[in-house]
Amino acid sequence: MSFDGIVVNSLAKELKNTLVGAKIDKVYQPERDEIFLKIRTRSENLKLVISASASHPMLYIAEKYEKTNPKKAPVFCMTLRKYIQNGVIVDIKQVGFERIIKISVDSYDELKEKTTKDIYVEIMGKHSNIIVVSRKDNRILDSIKRIPLSVSRVRQILPGNEYELPPVQQKANPLEGIDVVIFDDPKEDIINKNDESAIMVNDVKDTKVEIENTQSNEEVFKVLYKRVLGISPLISKEICYRAGIEPKRRSSELSVEEKEKLIYELNMIFSDITKGVIYPNIIIDEKRDKLIEFSTVKLSQYKNFTVIPMKSVSSMIEDYYLNKEIKERIAQRASAIKKSISLKLDRTEHKIKKQLKEYEESEKADVYKVKGELITSYIYMIKQGMDKVVLNNFYDENKEVEISLKTNLTPSENAQKYFKKYNKLKNAKEELTKQLEINKEEKEYLENTLLAIENCENAKELKEIREELIREGYVKSGKIPKKSNKPETSFMKYISKNGNQIIVGKNNKQNDYLTLRLADNEDYWFHTKDIPGSHVVIKCAGKEVSADEIVEAATLAAFYSKAKMSANVPVDYTMKKNVKKPSGAKPGMVIYEKNKTVYVTPSDEAVTLIKKG
């Protein structure tokens, strides 16, 4: 995880500089595993958010926090109000070099005596916790997550118990200096792994311990984070990158010089940390609109991604997790819609498959007509009770054909049976042709909708798609939203090499508006051939469009289609005046003519080269 010992170290120092001497005005608990403290310093009011969430444990000074509080305060919140509300923060520090921060608060008890309470914030994934401890006797007053014996035999977190730090990790402390010895197998472990009474980290001074025994043939980056305290796989890979060594190389393959390079880069990082030199930043992949990592170390390994410098460690943590939470919420909402649409798509595809089989059967209609006419022509040769007859087929060069007969029917009735079968299949063929057209259009619409959901970047775009699905009857809702032709969300815009604007639709509503309203008759229109995808338009106002511009627009059309990961994707293009929307067609569905086709291979690199507008 990005929230490693290095980030915790920088955060603890930042919080200490900002909050020591401040008063805790209010304590709230908006979530089961999260609290926030209203803190008053001499110059401003601040909010300190502390979360012990299993997925996103964190601690930071918030600027955008907007969660509402429950009407009835939970028990843990009441405990905090009793012991730390109106108290003064006297110290904040990292425990050892672990992912633990201790916040010390002085407050007055019922007897008006000043006492110190320590709030331990343990940022450890699913084991994260917030624990309030009395400094006087080191007894736990309460915790946001109570851990009884039934959950852990090693460490119980319950009111009244003596507080113990989590078991120490057998790793070298980087603040004391690291040597190449970390790449060698230690002769023995000083901790008995079968002994439940694990050594605890002292919160005042670090004790240098023997390093955990691991295989000497392990990958280099794993050796680093498994044997050095406080660093994550992210920082391990950064050290390898700076040293010019492949992270997945086996440690046994390293030369002495390579080991020294790694140790040098590791010690350089911790030299900056000791001096207080930090670089809070978030790494994002703009092409996929995806958050990658955050750190207080400058990450050279992500040179092909966008680095956003942050003003503080708290703002870095808040922005990263706030954006991550928004994206996860969108993905969660989109998941329900995708599941419903995918189910309808599966049913439609099954229906088409069945209808195609019936259509093939209906193609044999003329065979039954011929048999009926032959029976009628040779009726004088056929007697009731015959189960078959061989006749000359005068429709096919007098070739002989064997015709099955029902023994209980007269020759005339057998002929009528074949004519009836012919008429039934003939009518079925006409109806199946109509139904196949309807179902194929529905299949295309559902595939386009699924693609639009996958391309959603915010809640507003997802809402636009959901409203469309409600109006089309695919999603049930008590109230049908009012129809509006103009989309509320923004198009994707690019600039071609010759300076013309290229516009890309992200969903059916945008596609319709772009093609039917925004594009002029002389503009160029693009769409992947027989593949669900976005409508793309080059706004050229009748001017000639170069071959390079056609490739650029076609690349965007292929990239924002179902064939994004394919090579040699066919993309049709034509003038917008040749594109029409049939009456009653579903959103995003159009027909076109007089088109040409260009083949392109979409990729992140190719799209990056096209300038955004």
Coordinates of C-alpha atoms in Angstrom, one line a residue:
M1 CA 0.0 0.0 0.0
S2 CA 1.0 3.6 -0.6
F3 CA 0.4 4.5 3.1
D4 CA 3.7 3.1 4.3
G5 CA 6.1 4.0 7.1
I6 CA 7.6 6.8 5.0
V7 CA 4.2 8.5 4.5
V8 CA 3.3 8.0 8.2
N9 CA 6.7 9.5 9.2
S10 CA 6.1 12.7 7.1
L11 CA 2.5 12.9 8.2
A12 CA 3.3 12.7 11.9
K13 CA 5.8 15.5 11.6
E14 CA 3.3 17.6 9.7
L15 CA 0.5 17.0 12.2
K16 CA 2.9 17.8 15.1
N17 CA 3.9 21.1 13.6
T18 CA 0.3 22.0 13.0
L19 CA -1.7 20.6 15.9
V20 CA 0.5 20.6 19.0
G21 CA -1.0 23.1 21.4
A22 CA -4.4 23.1 19.7
K23 CA -7.6 22.4 21.6
I24 CA -10.1 19.6 20.7
D25 CA -13.5 21.3 20.5
K26 CA -15.8 18.6 19.3
V27 CA -15.7 14.8 18.6
Y28 CA -17.9 13.1 16.0
Q29 CA -18.2 9.6 14.6
P30 CA -20.0 9.7 11.2
E31 CA -19.0 6.2 10.3
R32 CA -18.7 2.9 12.2
D33 CA -14.9 2.9 11.8
E34 CA -14.2 6.7 11.4
I35 CA -14.0 9.7 13.6
F36 CA -13.3 13.4 13.1
L37 CA -12.1 16.0 15.6
K38 CA -12.9 19.7 15.4
I39 CA -9.7 21.3 16.5
R40 CA -9.1 25.0 17.3
T41 CA -5.6 26.4 16.9
R42 CA -4.6 30.0 17.7
S43 CA -5.2 31.0 14.1
E44 CA -7.8 28.7 12.6
N45 CA -10.3 25.9 13.0
L46 CA -9.3 22.5 11.6
K47 CA -10.8 19.0 11.1
L48 CA -8.8 16.0 11.8
V49 CA -10.1 12.8 10.1
I50 CA -9.1 9.4 11.5
S51 CA -10.3 6.3 9.8
A52 CA -9.8 2.6 10.7
S53 CA -11.5 1.4 7.5
A54 CA -10.3 -2.0 6.4
S55 CA -10.0 -0.8 2.8
H56 CA -8.9 2.8 3.3
P57 CA -7.4 3.5 6.7
M58 CA -6.1 7.0 6.9
L59 CA -5.4 10.1 9.0
Y60 CA -5.2 13.7 7.7
I61 CA -6.3 17.3 8.2
A62 CA -9.4 17.7 6.0
E63 CA -10.5 20.6 3.8
K64 CA -13.3 19.0 1.9
Y65 CA -14.9 16.7 4.6
E66 CA -18.7 16.8 4.3
K67 CA -20.1 13.7 6.0
T68 CA -23.1 14.1 8.3
N69 CA -23.2 12.8 11.9
P70 CA -25.7 10.3 13.3
K71 CA -28.4 11.7 15.7
K72 CA -27.2 9.3 18.4
A73 CA -23.5 9.2 19.1
P74 CA -21.9 5.6 19.2
V75 CA -20.3 4.4 22.4
F76 CA -16.7 5.0 21.2
C77 CA -17.6 8.6 20.3
M78 CA -19.0 9.1 23.8
T79 CA -15.8 7.7 25.3
L80 CA -13.7 10.1 23.3
R81 CA -16.0 13.0 24.3
K82 CA -15.5 12.0 27.9
Y83 CA -11.7 11.7 27.9
I84 CA -10.3 14.1 25.2
Q85 CA -13.0 16.7 24.3
N86 CA -11.8 20.1 25.5
G87 CA -8.3 18.6 25.9
V88 CA -5.1 20.0 24.4
I89 CA -2.9 18.1 22.0
V90 CA 0.6 18.0 23.5
D91 CA 2.4 15.6 21.2
I92 CA 2.1 13.7 17.9
K93 CA 4.7 11.1 16.8
Q94 CA 5.3 8.0 14.8
V95 CA 5.8 4.8 16.9
G96 CA 9.2 3.4 15.8
F97 CA 9.1 3.4 12.0
E98 CA 5.8 1.5 12.0
R99 CA 2.4 2.6 10.5
I100 CA 1.3 3.8 13.9
I101 CA 0.8 7.4 15.1
K102 CA 0.4 8.3 18.7
I103 CA -1.6 11.5 19.5
S104 CA -1.2 12.6 23.2
V105 CA -3.9 14.8 24.7
D106 CA -3.9 16.5 28.1
S107 CA -7.4 17.0 29.7
Y108 CA -9.0 17.2 33.1
D109 CA -10.9 14.3 34.7
E110 CA -13.9 14.4 37.0
L111 CA -11.7 15.4 39.9
K112 CA -10.2 18.3 38.0
E113 CA -6.9 16.6 37.8
K114 CA -4.9 16.9 34.6
T115 CA -4.3 13.5 32.9
T116 CA -2.8 12.4 29.6
K117 CA -4.6 10.1 27.2
D118 CA -2.8 8.6 24.2
I119 CA -4.7 7.9 21.0
Y120 CA -3.0 5.2 19.0
V121 CA -3.9 5.2 15.3
E122 CA -2.8 1.9 13.8
I123 CA -2.9 2.1 10.0
M124 CA -2.6 -1.6 9.1
G125 CA -5.1 -2.6 6.5
K126 CA -7.9 -4.9 7.8
H127 CA -6.2 -4.8 11.3
S128 CA -6.4 -0.9 11.5
N129 CA -7.7 0.5 14.7
I130 CA -8.1 3.6 16.8
I131 CA -7.3 3.0 20.5
V132 CA -7.6 5.4 23.5
V133 CA -5.1 4.6 26.3
S134 CA -4.7 6.1 29.8
R135 CA -1.0 7.2 30.1
K136 CA -1.2 6.7 33.9
D137 CA -1.6 2.9 33.9
N138 CA -1.3 2.1 30.2
R139 CA -4.9 0.7 30.3
I140 CA -7.2 0.7 27.2
L141 CA -10.2 3.0 27.8
D142 CA -11.9 1.9 24.5
S143 CA -11.2 1.2 20.8
I144 CA -13.2 1.8 17.6
K145 CA -12.8 -2.0 17.0
R146 CA -12.8 -4.3 19.9
I147 CA -10.7 -7.4 19.5
P148 CA -11.7 -10.2 21.9
L149 CA -9.9 -13.6 22.4
S150 CA -12.2 -15.3 19.9
V151 CA -10.8 -13.0 17.2
S152 CA -7.1 -13.0 18.2
R153 CA -5.2 -15.2 20.7
V154 CA -2.1 -13.0 20.4
R155 CA -3.4 -9.5 21.1
Q156 CA -6.8 -8.6 22.6
I157 CA -8.0 -4.9 22.4
L158 CA -10.6 -4.5 25.1
P159 CA -11.4 -1.8 27.7
G160 CA -9.4 -2.5 30.8
N161 CA -6.7 -4.5 29.1
E162 CA -3.1 -3.3 29.2
Y163 CA -2.2 -1.7 25.8
E164 CA 0.5 -3.5 23.9
L165 CA 1.9 -2.5 20.5
P166 CA 1.5 -4.9 17.6
P167 CA 4.1 -7.6 17.3
V168 CA 7.4 -6.3 16.0
Q169 CA 8.5 -7.1 12.5
Q170 CA 11.9 -8.6 12.1
K171 CA 13.2 -5.9 9.8
A172 CA 16.1 -3.5 9.8
N173 CA 15.4 0.1 10.9
P174 CA 16.3 2.4 7.9
L175 CA 16.8 5.4 10.2
E176 CA 19.8 3.6 11.8
G177 CA 21.4 2.9 8.4
I178 CA 21.3 -0.1 6.2
D179 CA 24.1 -2.3 4.9
V180 CA 24.4 -4.9 2.1
V181 CA 23.9 -7.6 4.8
I182 CA 20.1 -7.4 4.1
F183 CA 20.7 -9.4 1.0
D184 CA 22.4 -12.3 2.9
D185 CA 20.6 -15.0 4.8
P186 CA 20.9 -14.4 8.5
K187 CA 22.2 -17.4 10.4
E188 CA 19.3 -17.5 12.9
D189 CA 16.1 -15.9 13.8
I190 CA 15.9 -14.2 17.2
I191 CA 12.2 -14.6 17.3
N192 CA 10.6 -18.0 17.7
K193 CA 7.7 -18.0 15.2
N194 CA 5.8 -20.5 17.2
D195 CA 5.9 -18.4 20.4
E196 CA 2.8 -16.2 20.7
S197 CA 4.5 -13.8 23.1
A198 CA 6.0 -11.7 20.3
I199 CA 8.5 -8.9 21.0
M200 CA 6.9 -5.5 21.0
V201 CA 8.2 -2.3 19.4
N202 CA 9.3 0.3 22.0
D203 CA 7.6 3.6 21.3
V204 CA 10.5 5.7 22.5
K205 CA 13.5 4.1 20.9
D206 CA 14.0 1.6 18.2
T207 CA 15.8 -1.7 18.9
K208 CA 17.8 -3.0 16.0
V209 CA 16.7 -6.6 15.4
E210 CA 18.0 -9.5 13.3
I211 CA 16.3 -9.6 9.9
E212 CA 13.7 -12.2 9.0
N213 CA 15.1 -15.3 7.3
T214 CA 14.0 -15.4 3.6
Q215 CA 15.2 -17.2 0.6
S216 CA 18.3 -15.8 -0.9
N217 CA 16.9 -16.4 -4.4
E218 CA 14.0 -14.0 -3.8
E219 CA 13.2 -11.1 -6.2
V220 CA 15.2 -8.0 -5.3
F221 CA 12.2 -5.7 -4.6
K222 CA 10.7 -8.3 -2.3
V223 CA 13.9 -8.6 -0.3
L224 CA 13.9 -4.8 0.2
Y225 CA 10.4 -4.5 1.5
K226 CA 10.5 -7.7 3.5
R227 CA 13.7 -6.9 5.3
V228 CA 13.6 -3.1 5.7
L229 CA 11.1 -1.5 8.1
G230 CA 8.5 1.0 6.8
I231 CA 8.9 0.7 3.1
S232 CA 6.3 -0.7 0.7
P233 CA 6.6 -2.6 -2.6
L234 CA 6.2 0.9 -4.3
I235 CA 9.3 2.3 -2.6
S236 CA 11.2 -1.0 -3.2
K237 CA 10.6 -0.7 -6.9
E238 CA 11.6 3.0 -6.8
I239 CA 14.9 2.1 -5.2
C240 CA 15.5 -0.6 -7.9
Y241 CA 14.5 1.9 -10.7
R242 CA 17.0 4.6 -9.3
A243 CA 19.7 1.9 -9.1
G244 CA 19.0 0.8 -12.7
I245 CA 18.2 -2.8 -11.6
E246 CA 15.2 -4.9 -12.7
P247 CA 13.0 -5.3 -9.6
K248 CA 12.2 -8.9 -10.4
R249 CA 15.8 -10.0 -10.7
R250 CA 16.8 -12.7 -8.2
S251 CA 18.9 -11.3 -5.3
S252 CA 21.3 -14.2 -5.7
E253 CA 22.2 -12.8 -9.1
L254 CA 23.3 -9.4 -7.8
S255 CA 26.9 -8.4 -7.8
V256 CA 28.5 -6.6 -4.9
E257 CA 28.4 -3.3 -6.9
E258 CA 24.7 -3.7 -7.6
K259 CA 23.9 -4.4 -4.0
E260 CA 25.9 -1.3 -3.0
K261 CA 23.9 0.8 -5.6
L262 CA 20.6 -0.4 -4.1
I263 CA 21.8 0.4 -0.5
Y264 CA 23.1 3.8 -1.6
E265 CA 19.7 4.7 -3.2
L266 CA 17.8 3.4 -0.1
N267 CA 20.0 5.4 2.3
M268 CA 19.6 8.5 0.1
I269 CA 15.8 8.3 0.4
F270 CA 16.0 8.0 4.2
S271 CA 18.6 10.8 4.4
D272 CA 16.1 13.1 2.9
I273 CA 13.4 11.8 5.3
T274 CA 15.7 12.5 8.3
K275 CA 16.3 16.0 7.0
G276 CA 12.6 16.6 6.5
V277 CA 12.9 16.9 2.7
I278 CA 9.6 15.5 1.3
Y279 CA 7.7 15.7 -2.0
P280 CA 4.0 15.0 -1.5
N281 CA 2.6 13.9 -4.9
I282 CA -0.1 11.9 -6.6
I283 CA 0.5 9.8 -9.7
I284 CA -2.4 9.6 -12.2
D285 CA -2.9 7.9 -15.6
E286 CA -4.7 10.7 -17.5
K287 CA -5.5 8.5 -20.5
R288 CA -7.5 6.0 -18.3
D289 CA -8.4 8.7 -15.8
K290 CA -7.0 6.4 -13.1
L291 CA -5.3 7.1 -9.8
I292 CA -2.0 5.1 -9.6
E293 CA -0.1 5.9 -6.4
F294 CA 0.8 8.6 -3.8
S295 CA 3.9 9.1 -1.9
T296 CA 6.1 11.7 -0.1
V297 CA 9.0 10.5 -2.2
K298 CA 9.5 11.7 -5.7
L299 CA 8.7 8.6 -7.8
S300 CA 11.0 8.5 -10.9
Q301 CA 9.6 5.2 -12.0
Y302 CA 6.4 6.9 -13.2
K303 CA 7.9 9.2 -15.8
N304 CA 5.3 8.3 -18.4
F305 CA 2.4 9.3 -16.1
T306 CA 1.2 12.7 -14.7
V307 CA 2.7 13.8 -11.4
I308 CA 0.6 16.2 -9.4
P309 CA 2.6 17.9 -6.6
M310 CA 0.6 18.5 -3.4
K311 CA 0.9 21.4 -0.9
S312 CA 0.9 19.0 2.1
V313 CA 0.8 15.4 3.1
S314 CA -2.8 15.8 4.4
S315 CA -4.0 17.3 1.1
M316 CA -2.3 14.5 -0.8
I317 CA -4.1 11.8 1.3
E318 CA -7.4 13.6 1.2
D319 CA -7.4 14.2 -2.6
Y320 CA -6.2 10.6 -3.4
Y321 CA -8.8 8.9 -1.2
L322 CA -11.6 11.3 -2.0
N323 CA -11.2 10.7 -5.8
K324 CA -10.7 7.0 -5.2
E325 CA -14.0 6.9 -3.2
I326 CA -15.9 8.8 -5.9
K327 CA -14.6 6.4 -8.6
E328 CA -15.4 3.3 -6.5
R329 CA -18.9 4.7 -5.8
I330 CA -19.5 5.2 -9.6
A331 CA -18.1 1.7 -10.3
Q332 CA -20.5 0.3 -7.7
R333 CA -23.5 2.1 -9.2
A334 CA -22.5 1.2 -12.7
S335 CA -22.1 -2.5 -11.7
A336 CA -25.8 -2.9 -11.0
I337 CA -26.8 -1.3 -14.3
K338 CA -24.2 -3.3 -16.2
K339 CA -25.4 -6.5 -14.7
S340 CA -29.0 -5.8 -15.7
I341 CA -28.0 -4.8 -19.3
S342 CA -25.7 -7.8 -19.6
L343 CA -28.5 -10.1 -18.7
K344 CA -30.8 -8.5 -21.3
L345 CA -28.0 -8.7 -23.9
D346 CA -27.5 -12.5 -23.1
R347 CA -31.3 -13.1 -23.6
T348 CA -31.3 -11.1 -26.8
E349 CA -28.3 -13.0 -28.2
H350 CA -30.0 -16.3 -27.3
K351 CA -33.2 -15.1 -29.0
I352 CA -31.2 -14.2 -32.2
K353 CA -29.5 -17.6 -32.2
K354 CA -32.8 -19.4 -31.9
Q355 CA -34.5 -17.2 -34.6
L356 CA -31.6 -17.8 -37.0
K357 CA -32.0 -21.5 -36.6
E358 CA -35.8 -21.2 -37.3
Y359 CA -34.9 -18.9 -40.3
E360 CA -32.7 -21.6 -41.8
E361 CA -35.6 -24.1 -41.4
S362 CA -37.9 -21.6 -43.2
E363 CA -35.6 -21.5 -46.1
K364 CA -36.8 -25.0 -46.9
A365 CA -40.4 -23.7 -47.5
D366 CA -40.2 -24.2 -51.3
V367 CA -39.2 -27.9 -50.9
Y368 CA -42.6 -28.5 -49.2
K369 CA -44.4 -26.6 -51.9
V370 CA -42.8 -28.7 -54.6
K371 CA -43.7 -31.9 -52.8
G372 CA -47.4 -30.8 -52.5
E373 CA -47.5 -30.0 -56.2
L374 CA -45.9 -33.3 -57.3
I375 CA -48.4 -35.2 -55.2
T376 CA -51.2 -33.2 -56.9
S377 CA -49.8 -33.8 -60.3
Y378 CA -49.3 -37.6 -59.8
I379 CA -52.3 -38.1 -57.6
Y380 CA -53.6 -40.9 -59.9
M381 CA -50.5 -43.0 -59.1
I382 CA -50.9 -42.7 -55.3
K383 CA -53.3 -44.8 -53.2
Q384 CA -54.3 -44.3 -49.5
G385 CA -52.2 -46.5 -47.2
M386 CA -48.9 -45.9 -49.0
D387 CA -46.1 -44.6 -46.6
K388 CA -44.0 -43.2 -49.4
V389 CA -43.9 -42.6 -53.1
V390 CA -41.1 -42.0 -55.7
L391 CA -42.0 -39.4 -58.3
N392 CA -40.2 -37.6 -61.2
N393 CA -39.5 -34.0 -60.2
F394 CA -40.3 -32.0 -63.4
Y395 CA -39.0 -28.9 -61.6
D396 CA -35.5 -30.3 -61.5
E397 CA -34.7 -32.1 -64.8
N398 CA -37.1 -35.0 -63.9
K399 CA -34.9 -36.2 -61.1
E400 CA -36.6 -38.7 -58.9
V401 CA -37.6 -37.6 -55.4
E402 CA -38.9 -39.7 -52.6
I403 CA -41.9 -38.2 -50.7
S404 CA -43.1 -39.5 -47.3
L405 CA -46.8 -40.0 -46.9
K406 CA -49.2 -40.4 -43.9
T407 CA -50.9 -43.8 -44.3
N408 CA -54.1 -42.6 -42.7
L409 CA -54.5 -39.7 -45.1
T410 CA -55.8 -39.6 -48.6
P411 CA -53.4 -38.5 -51.5
S412 CA -55.2 -35.1 -51.5
E413 CA -54.9 -34.7 -47.8
N414 CA -51.2 -35.5 -48.0
A415 CA -50.8 -32.8 -50.6
Q416 CA -52.7 -30.3 -48.4
K417 CA -50.4 -31.2 -45.5
Y418 CA -47.3 -30.2 -47.5
F419 CA -49.0 -27.0 -48.7
K420 CA -49.9 -26.1 -45.2
K421 CA -46.3 -26.6 -44.0
Y422 CA -45.1 -24.4 -46.9
N423 CA -47.5 -21.6 -46.0
K424 CA -46.5 -21.8 -42.3
L425 CA -42.8 -21.6 -43.1
K426 CA -43.3 -18.8 -45.7
N427 CA -45.2 -16.7 -43.1
A428 CA -42.6 -17.5 -40.4
K429 CA -39.8 -16.4 -42.7
E430 CA -41.4 -13.0 -43.2
E431 CA -42.0 -12.6 -39.4
L432 CA -38.5 -13.9 -38.5
T433 CA -36.9 -11.3 -40.9
K434 CA -38.7 -8.5 -39.0
Q435 CA -37.9 -10.0 -35.6
L436 CA -34.2 -10.6 -36.4
E437 CA -33.9 -7.0 -37.5
I438 CA -35.5 -5.7 -34.3
N439 CA -33.4 -8.0 -32.1
K440 CA -30.1 -7.2 -33.9
E441 CA -30.8 -3.5 -33.4
E442 CA -31.5 -4.1 -29.7
K443 CA -28.3 -6.1 -29.4
E444 CA -26.3 -3.3 -31.0
Y445 CA -28.0 -0.7 -28.7
L446 CA -27.3 -2.8 -25.5
E447 CA -23.6 -3.3 -26.6
N448 CA -23.3 0.5 -27.2
T449 CA -24.8 1.1 -23.8
L450 CA -22.4 -1.2 -22.0
L451 CA -19.5 0.5 -23.7
A452 CA -20.9 3.9 -22.6
I453 CA -21.1 2.7 -19.0
E454 CA -17.5 1.5 -19.1
N455 CA -16.4 4.9 -20.4
C456 CA -18.2 6.8 -17.6
E457 CA -16.0 9.2 -15.8
N458 CA -18.4 10.7 -13.2
A459 CA -21.8 10.3 -11.6
K460 CA -23.4 12.8 -13.9
E461 CA -22.6 10.7 -17.0
L462 CA -23.9 7.6 -15.3
K463 CA -27.1 9.4 -14.4
E464 CA -27.6 10.4 -18.0
I465 CA -27.3 6.8 -19.2
R466 CA -29.6 5.5 -16.4
E467 CA -32.3 8.1 -17.3
E468 CA -32.1 7.0 -21.0
L469 CA -32.5 3.3 -19.9
I470 CA -35.5 4.2 -17.8
R471 CA -37.2 6.0 -20.8
E472 CA -36.4 3.0 -23.1
G473 CA -37.9 0.6 -20.5
Y474 CA -34.7 -1.3 -19.6
V475 CA -34.6 0.0 -16.0
K476 CA -37.6 0.2 -13.8
S477 CA -38.4 3.4 -12.0
G478 CA -41.4 5.0 -10.4
K479 CA -40.8 8.3 -12.3
I480 CA -39.9 8.6 -15.9
P481 CA -37.3 11.4 -16.4
K482 CA -38.1 14.3 -18.7
K483 CA -36.6 13.8 -22.1
S484 CA -34.0 16.3 -23.2
N485 CA -32.1 16.2 -26.5
K486 CA -29.1 18.1 -25.3
P487 CA -26.7 16.2 -23.1
E488 CA -25.7 17.7 -19.7
T489 CA -22.3 16.1 -19.8
S490 CA -19.2 17.3 -21.8
F491 CA -17.9 15.8 -25.1
M492 CA -14.3 14.7 -25.5
K493 CA -12.5 17.2 -27.7
Y494 CA -9.2 17.0 -29.6
I495 CA -7.4 19.1 -32.1
S496 CA -6.1 17.6 -35.4
K497 CA -2.6 18.3 -36.9
N498 CA -4.2 20.8 -39.2
G499 CA -6.0 22.6 -36.4
N500 CA -9.5 21.1 -36.9
Q501 CA -11.6 20.1 -33.9
I502 CA -12.4 16.4 -33.5
I503 CA -15.3 15.7 -31.2
V504 CA -16.0 12.3 -29.6
G505 CA -19.4 11.2 -28.1
K506 CA -19.2 9.2 -24.9
N507 CA -22.8 7.8 -24.8
N508 CA -25.9 7.4 -26.9
K509 CA -27.3 10.8 -26.0
Q510 CA -24.0 12.5 -26.8
N511 CA -23.7 10.5 -30.1
D512 CA -27.2 11.6 -31.2
Y513 CA -26.7 15.2 -30.4
L514 CA -23.2 15.3 -31.9
T515 CA -24.3 13.7 -35.2
L516 CA -27.8 15.1 -35.6
R517 CA -27.4 18.6 -34.1
L518 CA -23.8 19.7 -33.6
A519 CA -22.2 18.4 -36.8
D520 CA -22.7 20.3 -40.1
N521 CA -23.5 18.6 -43.4
E522 CA -20.0 19.1 -44.7
D523 CA -18.3 17.7 -41.6
Y524 CA -16.7 14.3 -41.6
W525 CA -18.3 11.5 -39.5
F526 CA -16.6 8.3 -38.3
H527 CA -17.7 5.1 -36.7
T528 CA -16.2 1.6 -36.3
K529 CA -17.6 -0.8 -39.0
D530 CA -20.2 -3.2 -37.5
I531 CA -18.6 -2.7 -34.0
P532 CA -20.2 -0.8 -31.1
G533 CA -18.4 2.5 -30.5
S534 CA -18.5 6.3 -30.3
H535 CA -19.5 8.7 -33.0
V536 CA -16.6 10.9 -34.0
V537 CA -16.8 14.1 -36.0
I538 CA -14.2 16.3 -37.6
K539 CA -15.5 19.9 -37.6
C540 CA -14.0 21.2 -40.9
A541 CA -16.7 23.5 -42.2
G542 CA -16.4 22.1 -45.7
K543 CA -12.6 22.4 -45.9
E544 CA -10.5 19.6 -47.3
V545 CA -9.4 17.1 -44.6
S546 CA -6.0 15.5 -44.9
A547 CA -5.2 11.8 -44.8
D548 CA -3.4 12.3 -41.4
E549 CA -6.6 13.9 -39.9
I550 CA -8.7 11.0 -41.2
V551 CA -6.3 8.6 -39.5
E552 CA -6.4 10.6 -36.2
A553 CA -10.2 10.7 -36.1
A554 CA -10.4 7.0 -37.1
T555 CA -7.9 6.1 -34.3
L556 CA -10.1 7.9 -31.8
A557 CA -13.2 6.1 -33.1
A558 CA -11.4 2.8 -32.7
F559 CA -10.0 3.6 -29.3
Y560 CA -13.4 4.5 -27.9
S561 CA -15.0 1.3 -29.3
K562 CA -15.4 -2.3 -28.3
A563 CA -12.4 -3.0 -30.5
K564 CA -10.0 -0.8 -28.4
M565 CA -7.6 -3.7 -27.8
S566 CA -7.6 -5.0 -31.4
A567 CA -5.4 -4.4 -34.4
N568 CA -6.4 -3.3 -37.9
V569 CA -9.8 -2.0 -36.8
P570 CA -12.1 -1.1 -39.8
V571 CA -13.5 2.5 -39.4
D572 CA -16.1 3.8 -41.8
Y573 CA -16.2 7.5 -42.6
T574 CA -18.4 9.7 -44.7
M575 CA -19.8 13.3 -44.9
K576 CA -22.3 13.9 -42.1
K577 CA -25.0 14.7 -44.8
N578 CA -24.9 10.9 -45.6
V579 CA -25.8 9.9 -42.1
K580 CA -29.5 9.5 -41.2
K581 CA -31.5 8.4 -38.2
P582 CA -34.4 6.1 -39.1
S583 CA -37.8 6.9 -37.6
G584 CA -38.3 5.1 -34.3
A585 CA -34.6 4.0 -34.0
K586 CA -33.1 3.7 -30.6
P587 CA -30.8 6.4 -29.1
G588 CA -27.4 6.4 -30.8
M589 CA -28.6 4.3 -33.8
V590 CA -28.0 5.7 -37.3
I591 CA -27.6 4.5 -40.9
Y592 CA -25.2 5.9 -43.4
E593 CA -24.1 5.5 -47.1
K594 CA -21.4 6.6 -49.6
N595 CA -18.8 5.7 -47.0
K596 CA -15.1 4.7 -47.2
T597 CA -13.2 2.5 -44.8
V598 CA -9.8 3.0 -43.2
Y599 CA -8.0 0.5 -41.0
V600 CA -6.2 1.7 -37.9
T601 CA -4.6 0.1 -34.8
P602 CA -5.7 2.1 -31.6
S603 CA -3.4 2.4 -28.7
D604 CA -2.7 4.6 -25.7
E605 CA 0.4 6.0 -27.3
A606 CA -1.4 6.9 -30.6
V607 CA -4.2 8.7 -28.7
T608 CA -1.7 10.6 -26.5
L609 CA -0.1 12.0 -29.7
I610 CA -3.5 13.7 -30.6
K611 CA -3.7 17.1 -28.9
K612 CA -6.6 17.6 -26.5
G613 CA -8.9 20.5 -27.4

